[in-house]
mmCIF file of C-alpha atoms and ligand atoms in Angstrom:
data_model
loop_
_atom_site.group_PDB
_atom_site.id
_atom_site.type_symbol
_atom_site.label_atom_id
_atom_site.label_comp_id
_atom_site.label_asym_id
_atom_site.label_seq_id
_atom_site.Cartn_x
_atom_site.Cartn_y
_atom_site.Cartn_z
ATOM 1 C CA MET S 1 0.000 0.000 0.000
ATOM 2 C CA SER S 2 1.301 3.474 -0.821
ATOM 3 C CA ALA S 3 1.325 6.469 1.485
ATOM 4 C CA TRP S 4 -0.383 9.155 -0.516
ATOM 5 C CA ARG S 5 0.209 12.798 0.201
ATOM 6 C CA LEU S 6 -0.090 15.981 -1.790
ATOM 7 C CA VAL S 7 3.212 17.817 -2.241
ATOM 8 C CA GLU S 8 4.036 20.888 -4.232
ATOM 9 C CA ASP S 9 5.938 20.437 -7.466
ATOM 10 C CA PRO S 10 9.701 20.692 -6.981
ATOM 11 C CA PRO S 11 11.159 23.873 -8.513
ATOM 12 C CA PRO S 12 12.467 23.373 -12.071
ATOM 13 C CA PRO S 13 16.245 22.742 -11.988
ATOM 14 C CA GLY S 14 18.626 25.424 -13.276
ATOM 15 C CA ASP S 15 16.088 27.979 -14.434
ATOM 16 C CA GLY S 16 18.484 30.802 -13.524
ATOM 17 C CA GLY S 17 16.598 31.858 -10.425
ATOM 18 C CA ALA S 18 17.575 31.648 -6.781
ATOM 19 C CA PRO S 19 19.585 28.612 -5.579
ATOM 20 C CA GLU S 20 17.429 25.552 -5.190
ATOM 21 C CA ASP S 21 17.828 25.210 -1.442
ATOM 22 C CA ASP S 22 16.790 28.798 -0.991
ATOM 23 C CA ARG S 23 13.556 28.423 -2.972
ATOM 24 C CA ALA S 24 12.725 25.124 -1.369
ATOM 25 C CA GLY S 25 13.287 26.791 1.986
ATOM 26 C CA LYS S 26 10.740 29.431 1.111
ATOM 27 C CA ARG S 27 8.173 26.775 0.339
ATOM 28 C CA ARG S 28 8.840 24.380 3.126
ATOM 29 C CA GLY S 29 11.717 24.358 5.602
ATOM 30 C CA PRO S 30 14.026 21.310 5.769
ATOM 31 C CA SER S 31 12.816 20.549 9.298
ATOM 32 C CA THR S 32 9.203 20.499 8.084
ATOM 33 C CA ARG S 33 10.254 18.089 5.349
ATOM 34 C CA ARG S 34 11.969 15.847 7.866
ATOM 35 C CA LEU S 35 8.784 15.869 9.939
ATOM 36 C CA LEU S 36 6.747 14.864 6.900
ATOM 37 C CA VAL S 37 9.122 11.980 6.219
ATOM 38 C CA VAL S 38 8.787 10.819 9.825
ATOM 39 C CA ALA S 39 5.005 11.137 9.651
ATOM 40 C CA ALA S 40 4.921 9.170 6.390
ATOM 41 C CA THR S 41 7.106 6.471 7.919
ATOM 42 C CA VAL S 42 4.803 6.180 10.937
ATOM 43 C CA LEU S 43 1.789 6.044 8.639
ATOM 44 C CA LEU S 44 3.426 3.366 6.488
ATOM 45 C CA THR S 45 4.141 1.294 9.577
ATOM 46 C CA LEU S 46 0.537 1.588 10.725
ATOM 47 C CA VAL S 47 -0.774 0.777 7.277
ATOM 48 C CA GLY S 48 1.562 -2.163 7.045
ATOM 49 C CA ALA S 49 0.024 -3.564 10.222
ATOM 50 C CA GLY S 50 -3.453 -4.129 8.879
ATOM 51 C CA GLY S 51 -4.054 -0.655 7.488
ATOM 52 C CA LEU S 52 -6.763 -1.842 5.122
ATOM 53 C CA ALA S 53 -8.799 -3.173 8.015
ATOM 54 C CA ALA S 54 -8.225 0.090 9.835
ATOM 55 C CA ALA S 55 -9.440 2.027 6.788
ATOM 56 C CA ARG S 56 -12.526 -0.167 6.627
ATOM 57 C CA SER S 57 -13.307 0.452 10.259
ATOM 58 C CA GLY S 58 -13.057 4.194 9.762
ATOM 59 C CA ALA S 59 -9.738 4.849 11.400
ATOM 60 C CA PHE S 60 -8.545 7.009 8.515
ATOM 61 C CA PHE S 61 -11.625 8.032 6.568
ATOM 62 C CA ALA S 62 -14.594 9.851 8.024
ATOM 63 C CA GLU S 63 -17.641 7.680 8.503
ATOM 64 C CA ARG S 64 -20.057 10.434 7.558
ATOM 65 C CA PRO S 65 -19.898 13.482 5.307
ATOM 66 C CA GLU S 66 -19.489 16.923 6.879
ATOM 67 C CA GLY S 67 -22.880 18.282 7.781
ATOM 68 C CA CYS S 68 -24.198 14.898 8.842
ATOM 69 C CA ALA S 69 -23.628 14.667 12.585
ATOM 70 C CA ARG S 70 -25.781 11.564 12.806
ATOM 71 C CA PRO S 71 -28.254 9.869 10.445
ATOM 72 C CA ASP S 72 -31.829 11.182 10.599
ATOM 73 C CA ARG S 73 -33.247 7.782 9.725
ATOM 74 C CA SER S 74 -32.144 4.336 8.714
ATOM 75 C CA MET S 75 -33.273 1.841 6.078
ATOM 76 C CA GLN S 76 -32.694 -1.828 5.337
ATOM 77 C CA LEU S 77 -31.931 -2.855 1.774
ATOM 78 C CA TYR S 78 -31.510 -6.423 0.560
ATOM 79 C CA ALA S 79 -29.632 -7.651 -2.498
ATOM 80 C CA VAL S 80 -31.128 -10.946 -3.662
ATOM 81 C CA GLU S 81 -31.079 -13.289 -6.607
ATOM 82 C CA LEU S 82 -34.264 -13.267 -8.684
ATOM 83 C CA PRO S 83 -35.544 -15.787 -11.249
ATOM 84 C CA LYS S 84 -33.438 -15.907 -14.408
ATOM 85 C CA ASP S 85 -34.590 -14.143 -17.579
ATOM 86 C CA GLY S 86 -33.876 -16.856 -20.130
ATOM 87 C CA THR S 87 -30.285 -17.725 -19.324
ATOM 88 C CA GLN S 88 -29.557 -14.320 -17.839
ATOM 89 C CA ILE S 89 -28.874 -14.108 -14.077
ATOM 90 C CA ARG S 90 -31.086 -11.501 -12.439
ATOM 91 C CA LEU S 91 -30.403 -9.712 -9.157
ATOM 92 C CA GLY S 92 -32.422 -7.011 -7.437
ATOM 93 C CA TYR S 93 -32.474 -4.655 -4.477
ATOM 94 C CA GLY S 94 -35.521 -4.708 -2.197
ATOM 95 C CA LEU S 95 -36.734 -3.080 1.009
ATOM 96 C CA THR S 96 -37.479 -6.696 1.976
ATOM 97 C CA PRO S 97 -35.994 -9.837 0.411
ATOM 98 C CA GLN S 98 -39.457 -10.745 -0.924
ATOM 99 C CA THR S 99 -40.025 -7.428 -2.723
ATOM 100 C CA ALA S 100 -36.694 -7.122 -4.523
ATOM 101 C CA SER S 101 -37.021 -5.966 -8.123
ATOM 102 C CA TYR S 102 -35.217 -4.363 -11.008
ATOM 103 C CA PRO S 103 -35.323 -1.431 -10.894
ATOM 104 C CA GLY S 104 -34.962 -1.475 -7.126
ATOM 105 C CA PRO S 105 -37.058 0.614 -4.761
ATOM 106 C CA THR S 106 -37.092 4.357 -5.357
ATOM 107 C CA ILE S 107 -35.365 6.113 -2.490
ATOM 108 C CA GLU S 108 -36.575 9.583 -1.523
ATOM 109 C CA MET S 109 -34.621 12.140 0.482
ATOM 110 C CA THR S 110 -35.057 15.787 1.398
ATOM 111 C CA GLU S 111 -32.178 18.258 1.306
ATOM 112 C CA GLY S 112 -30.513 18.440 4.705
ATOM 113 C CA GLU S 113 -31.333 14.837 5.480
ATOM 114 C CA CYS S 114 -28.839 12.110 6.243
ATOM 115 C CA VAL S 115 -29.821 8.464 5.763
ATOM 116 C CA ALA S 116 -28.089 5.283 6.920
ATOM 117 C CA ILE S 117 -28.839 2.371 4.584
ATOM 118 C CA THR S 118 -27.823 -1.088 5.680
ATOM 119 C CA LEU S 119 -27.307 -3.392 2.723
ATOM 120 C CA HIS S 120 -27.683 -7.122 3.348
ATOM 121 C CA ASN S 121 -26.088 -9.339 0.742
ATOM 122 C CA LEU S 122 -28.302 -12.390 0.278
ATOM 123 C CA VAL S 123 -26.936 -13.254 -3.162
ATOM 124 C CA PRO S 124 -25.380 -16.735 -3.055
ATOM 125 C CA ALA S 125 -21.610 -16.823 -3.386
ATOM 126 C CA ALA S 126 -22.015 -19.353 -6.211
ATOM 127 C CA THR S 127 -24.022 -16.823 -8.246
ATOM 128 C CA LEU S 128 -21.471 -14.075 -7.659
ATOM 129 C CA THR S 129 -18.754 -16.513 -8.681
ATOM 130 C CA GLN S 130 -20.565 -17.153 -11.955
ATOM 131 C CA LEU S 131 -20.725 -13.416 -12.644
ATOM 132 C CA ARG S 132 -17.077 -12.845 -11.780
ATOM 133 C CA THR S 133 -14.852 -11.909 -14.710
ATOM 134 C CA ASP S 134 -11.584 -12.456 -12.851
ATOM 135 C CA PRO S 135 -10.982 -15.172 -10.225
ATOM 136 C CA ALA S 136 -8.904 -12.697 -8.190
ATOM 137 C CA HIS S 137 -11.835 -10.298 -7.871
ATOM 138 C CA PRO S 138 -13.540 -10.466 -4.461
ATOM 139 C CA LEU S 139 -17.124 -11.693 -4.135
ATOM 140 C CA GLY S 140 -19.665 -9.163 -2.934
ATOM 141 C CA VAL S 141 -22.283 -6.565 -3.748
ATOM 142 C CA SER S 142 -22.327 -2.855 -2.956
ATOM 143 C CA LEU S 143 -24.294 0.361 -2.950
ATOM 144 C CA HIS S 144 -22.849 3.243 -4.917
ATOM 145 C CA VAL S 145 -24.893 6.422 -5.242
ATOM 146 C CA HIS S 146 -24.929 9.408 -7.551
ATOM 147 C CA GLY S 147 -25.690 13.005 -6.620
ATOM 148 C CA VAL S 148 -25.637 13.008 -2.827
ATOM 149 C CA LYS S 149 -22.641 13.148 -0.481
ATOM 150 C CA TYR S 150 -20.868 10.111 0.956
ATOM 151 C CA THR S 151 -17.398 9.345 2.251
ATOM 152 C CA GLN S 152 -14.916 6.712 1.077
ATOM 153 C CA LEU S 153 -16.486 4.250 3.494
ATOM 154 C CA SER S 154 -19.789 4.524 1.623
ATOM 155 C CA ASP S 155 -18.323 4.594 -1.888
ATOM 156 C CA GLY S 156 -19.371 1.029 -2.604
ATOM 157 C CA THR S 157 -16.149 0.009 -4.340
ATOM 158 C CA VAL S 158 -13.540 -2.700 -3.941
ATOM 159 C CA GLN S 159 -10.638 -0.272 -3.784
ATOM 160 C CA SER S 160 -12.139 1.491 -0.755
ATOM 161 C CA GLY S 161 -13.116 -1.809 0.853
ATOM 162 C CA SER S 162 -16.733 -0.633 1.045
ATOM 163 C CA PHE S 163 -18.562 -3.672 -0.278
ATOM 164 C CA VAL S 164 -20.535 -6.522 1.283
ATOM 165 C CA PRO S 165 -19.320 -10.143 1.051
ATOM 166 C CA PRO S 166 -22.011 -12.844 0.705
ATOM 167 C CA GLY S 167 -24.073 -13.266 3.873
ATOM 168 C CA GLU S 168 -22.809 -10.033 5.411
ATOM 169 C CA SER S 169 -24.174 -6.516 5.910
ATOM 170 C CA ARG S 170 -22.776 -3.015 5.718
ATOM 171 C CA THR S 171 -24.218 0.410 6.440
ATOM 172 C CA TYR S 172 -23.836 3.180 3.875
ATOM 173 C CA THR S 173 -24.437 6.815 4.794
ATOM 174 C CA TRP S 174 -25.852 9.290 2.287
ATOM 175 C CA PHE S 175 -26.157 13.009 2.947
ATOM 176 C CA ALA S 176 -28.486 15.171 0.854
ATOM 177 C CA GLN S 177 -26.449 18.324 1.308
ATOM 178 C CA GLN S 178 -28.517 21.483 1.244
ATOM 179 C CA ARG S 179 -27.962 24.601 -0.817
ATOM 180 C CA ASN S 180 -25.692 27.061 0.963
ATOM 181 C CA ARG S 181 -24.992 30.495 -0.458
ATOM 182 C CA LYS S 182 -22.045 31.067 1.894
ATOM 183 C CA THR S 183 -20.102 27.961 0.921
ATOM 184 C CA GLY S 184 -21.359 27.929 -2.653
ATOM 185 C CA SER S 185 -22.884 24.464 -2.328
ATOM 186 C CA PRO S 186 -25.549 24.126 -5.015
ATOM 187 C CA GLY S 187 -27.385 21.507 -2.960
ATOM 188 C CA THR S 188 -28.244 18.003 -4.057
ATOM 189 C CA ALA S 189 -31.911 18.293 -5.058
ATOM 190 C CA GLY S 190 -32.660 16.447 -8.252
ATOM 191 C CA TYR S 191 -32.972 13.031 -9.817
ATOM 192 C CA TRP S 192 -30.231 10.506 -9.223
ATOM 193 C CA TRP S 193 -29.699 6.774 -8.987
ATOM 194 C CA TYR S 194 -27.854 4.099 -7.067
ATOM 195 C CA HIS S 195 -26.265 0.841 -8.184
ATOM 196 C CA ASP S 196 -23.824 -1.943 -7.462
ATOM 197 C CA HIS S 197 -20.172 -1.192 -8.251
ATOM 198 C CA VAL S 198 -18.605 -4.539 -7.371
ATOM 199 C CA VAL S 199 -20.354 -7.556 -8.913
ATOM 200 C CA GLY S 200 -18.225 -9.209 -11.592
ATOM 201 C CA GLY S 201 -15.447 -6.610 -11.703
ATOM 202 C CA PRO S 202 -14.291 -3.265 -10.304
ATOM 203 C CA HIS S 203 -17.076 -1.309 -12.025
ATOM 204 C CA GLY S 204 -19.998 -3.558 -11.213
ATOM 205 C CA THR S 205 -20.779 -4.019 -14.892
ATOM 206 C CA GLN S 206 -22.210 -7.481 -14.227
ATOM 207 C CA GLY S 207 -24.190 -6.237 -11.208
ATOM 208 C CA LEU S 208 -25.733 -3.457 -13.270
ATOM 209 C CA GLY S 209 -26.424 -5.845 -16.129
ATOM 210 C CA ALA S 210 -28.117 -8.264 -13.714
ATOM 211 C CA GLY S 211 -30.452 -5.652 -12.205
ATOM 212 C CA LEU S 212 -28.765 -3.985 -9.223
ATOM 213 C CA PHE S 213 -29.895 -0.393 -9.783
ATOM 214 C CA GLY S 214 -32.637 1.964 -8.636
ATOM 215 C CA GLY S 215 -33.743 5.594 -8.649
ATOM 216 C CA LEU S 216 -33.131 8.317 -6.064
ATOM 217 C CA VAL S 217 -34.958 11.622 -5.796
ATOM 218 C CA VAL S 218 -33.810 14.443 -3.545
ATOM 219 C CA ARG S 219 -36.443 17.093 -2.893
ATOM 220 C CA ARG S 220 -36.088 20.545 -1.431
ATOM 221 C CA PRO S 221 -38.196 21.131 1.661
ATOM 222 C CA GLY S 222 -41.620 22.190 0.405
ATOM 223 C CA ASP S 223 -41.257 20.739 -3.100
ATOM 224 C CA PRO S 224 -44.558 19.403 -4.476
ATOM 225 C CA LYS S 225 -44.864 15.646 -3.933
ATOM 226 C CA PRO S 226 -46.170 13.463 -6.729
ATOM 227 C CA ASP S 227 -48.889 10.824 -6.416
ATOM 228 C CA ARG S 228 -46.678 8.205 -8.064
ATOM 229 C CA THR S 229 -43.020 7.832 -8.922
ATOM 230 C CA TYR S 230 -41.665 5.494 -11.585
ATOM 231 C CA THR S 231 -38.043 4.738 -12.399
ATOM 232 C CA VAL S 232 -37.296 3.982 -16.027
ATOM 233 C CA VAL S 233 -33.844 2.647 -16.859
ATOM 234 C CA PHE S 234 -32.702 2.616 -20.474
ATOM 235 C CA GLY S 235 -29.984 0.087 -21.194
ATOM 236 C CA ASP S 236 -28.285 -2.048 -23.805
ATOM 237 C CA ARG S 237 -29.980 -4.470 -26.197
ATOM 238 C CA GLN S 238 -32.937 -2.106 -26.594
ATOM 239 C CA SER S 239 -33.973 -2.645 -22.991
ATOM 240 C CA ILE S 240 -36.134 -0.718 -20.564
ATOM 241 C CA ASN S 241 -35.493 -1.949 -17.020
ATOM 242 C CA LEU S 242 -33.639 -4.883 -18.682
ATOM 243 C CA ARG S 243 -36.825 -5.914 -20.516
ATOM 244 C CA ARG S 244 -37.800 -5.476 -24.111
ATOM 245 C CA GLY S 245 -40.981 -5.219 -26.115
ATOM 246 C CA ALA S 246 -44.119 -6.629 -24.498
ATOM 247 C CA ALA S 247 -42.081 -7.815 -21.490
ATOM 248 C CA ALA S 248 -41.164 -4.218 -20.605
ATOM 249 C CA ASP S 249 -44.787 -3.578 -19.609
ATOM 250 C CA THR S 250 -45.910 -5.928 -16.838
ATOM 251 C CA CYS S 251 -49.355 -4.347 -16.313
ATOM 252 C CA ASP S 252 -52.318 -6.729 -16.162
ATOM 253 C CA ALA S 253 -54.748 -5.314 -18.741
ATOM 254 C CA GLN S 254 -57.780 -6.150 -16.592
ATOM 255 C CA ASN S 255 -56.398 -5.084 -13.255
ATOM 256 C CA PRO S 256 -53.267 -2.934 -13.645
ATOM 257 C CA GLN S 257 -51.478 -2.456 -10.337
ATOM 258 C CA PRO S 258 -48.728 0.172 -10.084
ATOM 259 C CA GLY S 259 -45.332 -1.484 -9.766
ATOM 260 C CA PRO S 260 -41.706 -1.129 -10.785
ATOM 261 C CA THR S 261 -42.577 -2.083 -14.380
ATOM 262 C CA CYS S 262 -46.322 -1.342 -14.514
ATOM 263 C CA LEU S 263 -46.641 2.370 -15.183
ATOM 264 C CA VAL S 264 -50.228 3.350 -14.507
ATOM 265 C CA ALA S 265 -51.984 6.470 -13.187
ATOM 266 C CA ARG S 266 -55.380 8.108 -13.061
ATOM 267 C CA LYS S 267 -56.041 11.258 -15.060
ATOM 268 C CA GLY S 268 -55.048 14.293 -13.032
ATOM 269 C CA GLU S 269 -52.533 12.480 -10.829
ATOM 270 C CA LYS S 270 -49.044 13.910 -10.564
ATOM 271 C CA VAL S 271 -46.713 11.289 -11.987
ATOM 272 C CA GLU S 272 -43.001 11.549 -11.439
ATOM 273 C CA PHE S 273 -40.388 9.855 -13.618
ATOM 274 C CA ILE S 274 -36.781 9.142 -12.742
ATOM 275 C CA VAL S 275 -34.973 8.331 -15.970
ATOM 276 C CA VAL S 276 -31.568 6.633 -15.898
ATOM 277 C CA GLY S 277 -29.130 5.428 -18.553
ATOM 278 C CA ILE S 278 -26.979 2.333 -18.018
ATOM 279 C CA GLY S 279 -24.764 0.204 -20.244
ATOM 280 C CA ASN S 280 -22.944 1.368 -23.345
ATOM 281 C CA ASP S 281 -25.537 2.943 -25.626
ATOM 282 C CA MET S 282 -26.867 6.454 -26.123
ATOM 283 C CA HIS S 283 -30.629 6.878 -26.016
ATOM 284 C CA THR S 284 -33.327 9.518 -26.289
ATOM 285 C CA PHE S 285 -36.239 9.346 -23.855
ATOM 286 C CA HIS S 286 -39.637 10.274 -25.289
ATOM 287 C CA LEU S 287 -43.054 10.293 -23.613
ATOM 288 C CA HIS S 288 -46.195 10.668 -25.701
ATOM 289 C CA GLY S 289 -48.827 13.257 -24.866
ATOM 290 C CA HIS S 290 -46.898 14.889 -22.010
ATOM 291 C CA SER S 291 -44.128 17.454 -21.771
ATOM 292 C CA TRP S 292 -42.054 18.783 -18.898
ATOM 293 C CA ALA S 293 -39.699 21.567 -17.852
ATOM 294 C CA ASP S 294 -36.044 20.801 -18.491
ATOM 295 C CA THR S 295 -34.852 21.809 -15.012
ATOM 296 C CA ARG S 296 -33.147 19.809 -12.269
ATOM 297 C CA THR S 297 -36.498 19.147 -10.611
ATOM 298 C CA GLY S 298 -38.469 18.821 -13.839
ATOM 299 C CA LEU S 299 -40.693 21.637 -12.601
ATOM 300 C CA VAL S 300 -41.028 25.300 -13.424
ATOM 301 C CA ASP S 301 -42.818 27.992 -11.450
ATOM 302 C CA ASN S 302 -45.163 29.503 -14.004
ATOM 303 C CA GLY S 303 -45.428 33.225 -13.573
ATOM 304 C CA GLN S 304 -41.786 33.640 -12.597
ATOM 305 C CA PRO S 305 -39.911 36.073 -14.837
ATOM 306 C CA PHE S 306 -37.527 33.292 -15.862
ATOM 307 C CA ALA S 307 -40.246 30.770 -16.692
ATOM 308 C CA ASP S 308 -40.055 31.488 -20.416
ATOM 309 C CA GLY S 309 -36.306 30.843 -20.339
ATOM 310 C CA VAL S 310 -36.838 27.223 -19.315
ATOM 311 C CA PRO S 311 -37.176 24.819 -22.243
ATOM 312 C CA ILE S 312 -40.286 22.665 -22.205
ATOM 313 C CA ILE S 313 -39.483 19.316 -23.784
ATOM 314 C CA ASP S 314 -40.926 15.853 -24.458
ATOM 315 C CA ASN S 315 -37.728 14.186 -25.645
ATOM 316 C CA LYS S 316 -34.299 14.160 -23.986
ATOM 317 C CA PRO S 317 -30.906 12.586 -24.735
ATOM 318 C CA LEU S 318 -29.638 10.063 -22.194
ATOM 319 C CA GLY S 319 -26.163 8.574 -21.961
ATOM 320 C CA PRO S 320 -24.791 5.884 -19.651
ATOM 321 C CA GLY S 321 -24.718 7.149 -16.062
ATOM 322 C CA ASP S 322 -27.020 10.084 -16.832
ATOM 323 C CA SER S 323 -30.194 10.651 -14.902
ATOM 324 C CA PHE S 324 -32.947 13.197 -14.951
ATOM 325 C CA GLY S 325 -36.544 13.399 -13.829
ATOM 326 C CA PHE S 326 -39.729 15.385 -13.966
ATOM 327 C CA GLN S 327 -43.353 15.502 -12.917
ATOM 328 C CA VAL S 328 -46.321 15.570 -15.281
ATOM 329 C CA THR S 329 -50.055 15.671 -14.715
ATOM 330 C CA ALA S 330 -51.308 12.399 -16.170
ATOM 331 C CA GLY S 331 -53.577 12.901 -19.161
ATOM 332 C CA ASP S 332 -53.537 16.678 -18.739
ATOM 333 C CA SER S 333 -55.583 18.070 -21.638
ATOM 334 C CA VAL S 334 -55.001 14.854 -23.598
ATOM 335 C CA GLY S 335 -57.100 12.408 -21.589
ATOM 336 C CA PRO S 336 -56.754 8.740 -20.709
ATOM 337 C CA GLY S 337 -55.048 6.241 -22.963
ATOM 338 C CA HIS S 338 -52.025 4.030 -23.448
ATOM 339 C CA TRP S 339 -49.343 6.681 -23.805
ATOM 340 C CA MET S 340 -46.146 5.314 -25.295
ATOM 341 C CA LEU S 341 -42.820 5.853 -23.607
ATOM 342 C CA HIS S 342 -39.880 4.868 -25.775
ATOM 343 C CA CYS S 343 -36.359 5.481 -26.967
ATOM 344 C CA HIS S 344 -36.508 7.699 -30.024
ATOM 345 C CA MET S 345 -33.426 6.221 -31.647
ATOM 346 C CA GLN S 346 -35.472 4.442 -34.266
ATOM 347 C CA PHE S 347 -33.592 1.146 -34.348
ATOM 348 C CA HIS S 348 -33.915 0.968 -30.579
ATOM 349 C CA SER S 349 -37.676 1.595 -30.536
ATOM 350 C CA ASP S 350 -38.133 -0.763 -33.490
ATOM 351 C CA GLY S 351 -36.169 -3.373 -31.521
ATOM 352 C CA GLY S 352 -38.632 -3.186 -28.636
ATOM 353 C CA MET S 353 -37.344 -0.303 -26.526
ATOM 354 C CA SER S 354 -40.838 0.856 -25.720
ATOM 355 C CA THR S 355 -43.352 0.655 -22.906
ATOM 356 C CA MET S 356 -46.529 2.481 -21.827
ATOM 357 C CA LEU S 357 -47.813 4.976 -19.315
ATOM 358 C CA HIS S 358 -51.395 3.781 -18.908
ATOM 359 C CA VAL S 359 -53.571 6.756 -17.987
ATOM 360 C CA LEU S 360 -56.988 5.701 -16.675
ATOM 361 C CA ASP S 361 -59.930 8.041 -16.206
ATOM 362 C CA GLU S 362 -60.688 9.686 -12.846
ATOM 363 C CA ASP S 363 -62.621 6.578 -11.787
ATOM 364 C CA GLY S 364 -59.659 4.311 -12.464
ATOM 365 C CA ALA S 365 -61.051 2.759 -15.644
ATOM 366 C CA MET S 366 -59.748 2.708 -19.192
ATOM 367 C CA PRO S 367 -62.463 4.135 -21.455
ATOM 368 C CA PRO S 368 -63.717 1.638 -24.046
ATOM 369 C CA GLY S 369 -62.074 1.673 -27.430
ATOM 370 C CA HIS S 370 -58.557 2.099 -26.088
ATOM 371 C CA SER S 371 -56.988 -1.105 -27.294
ATOM 372 C CA HIS S 372 -53.465 -1.924 -26.305
ATOM 373 C CA HIS S 373 -51.502 -3.862 -28.873
ATOM 374 C CA SER S 374 -48.823 -1.553 -30.086
ATOM 375 C CA HIS S 375 -45.802 -3.509 -28.952
ATOM 376 C CA PRO S 376 -43.770 -4.656 -31.931
ATOM 377 C CA ALA S 377 -44.498 -8.246 -32.873
ATOM 378 C CA ASN S 378 -40.838 -8.969 -33.564
ATOM 379 C CA ALA S 379 -39.713 -8.251 -30.016
ATOM 380 C CA THR S 380 -39.158 -11.428 -28.070
ATOM 381 C CA GLY S 381 -39.641 -9.830 -24.688
ATOM 382 C CA THR S 382 -36.428 -11.166 -23.260
ATOM 383 C CA THR S 383 -33.077 -9.493 -23.576
ATOM 384 C CA ALA S 384 -31.216 -12.680 -22.842
ATOM 385 C CA ASP S 385 -30.426 -13.806 -26.367
ATOM 386 C CA ALA S 386 -31.506 -11.262 -28.969
ATOM 387 C CA GLY S 387 -29.403 -8.310 -29.971
ATOM 388 C CA GLN S 388 -26.160 -9.972 -29.003
ATOM 389 C CA HIS S 389 -24.748 -9.386 -32.450
ATOM 390 C CA GLN S 390 -24.912 -5.693 -31.740
ATOM 391 C CA HIS S 391 -23.522 -5.230 -28.299
ATOM 392 C CA ASN S 392 -21.691 -8.332 -27.206
HETATM 393 CU CU1 CU A 401 -32.113 3.833 -27.205
#
């Protein structure tokens, strides 16, 4: 293990200025340097004697971000193995082991809030071994988050030691830092996501590909709350939430129940979307019949002098790792119906990258005459085998 420290660049040799010792003396006296060497030696000795374990236990890195004296609340999150999709291994996060899904549960925070999330790894070691790309890579799952504040101990990576071996648990601390004009902090309100960063390799590519991801929304105190929130993850092989074509929409036509992959609302309800890109492809997210403000909260205060400066859009580019979100009023002015939601890269939508926002009337019924058979017939519904010629 190396002893990292930030030092100033040494002065360039022989540039015709003052003698080297003199300039170095101005920057940092020889005795200070000797002290640094001693300190580094002590540190190296400590690190040599189980430093990694010490780092894991928080001896060197802060447990919580500045501003989070102690967590305001705690949550339990479970990583479990789910039934295979074809031959594809599927994993999911859940608030209980029984309710794990992909995407995982949407996590909501308010600026200023600090949350402690304990992740329990229930994924069998044998499954993680199958997903491993290198036999030297450790087995485990993790929780890595975008947008909010966390320390090294909650980074969710192998290099920081912040992952969870099979059968074990670990608590991650997230801080939704608030806006602060004095320090210049822009705050953390907005639409983000969380995911594994460990399964298979150092970037969690196999964990992401198996389903370990979910949406995060950070609200400002007083922000309007939606009636429903859906997370929509665009990925490789023309997938939405790792599903394609008819399989992307799991709503029961007779009795649609809102769920991670059944997007349904009554007319007039505020529906919130968290949109995330994973994998290797670029996408464009398009929702029929609804448009939104292209701001960090997906909202705009009508009547404000700046309101006209905010673009109103119904289509937005999305690259891997990107996330955005917005709120719409379901069926506003356009009424109930099966409103398509799809990637607007045509070969993606043609390949099955399409699902529906089902908007029912105020009584919770779909008016007669709204048939629902617009999923492409050529889409198999599983992403396990098709499309491999393109992206494998
Ligand atoms: Cu696409």
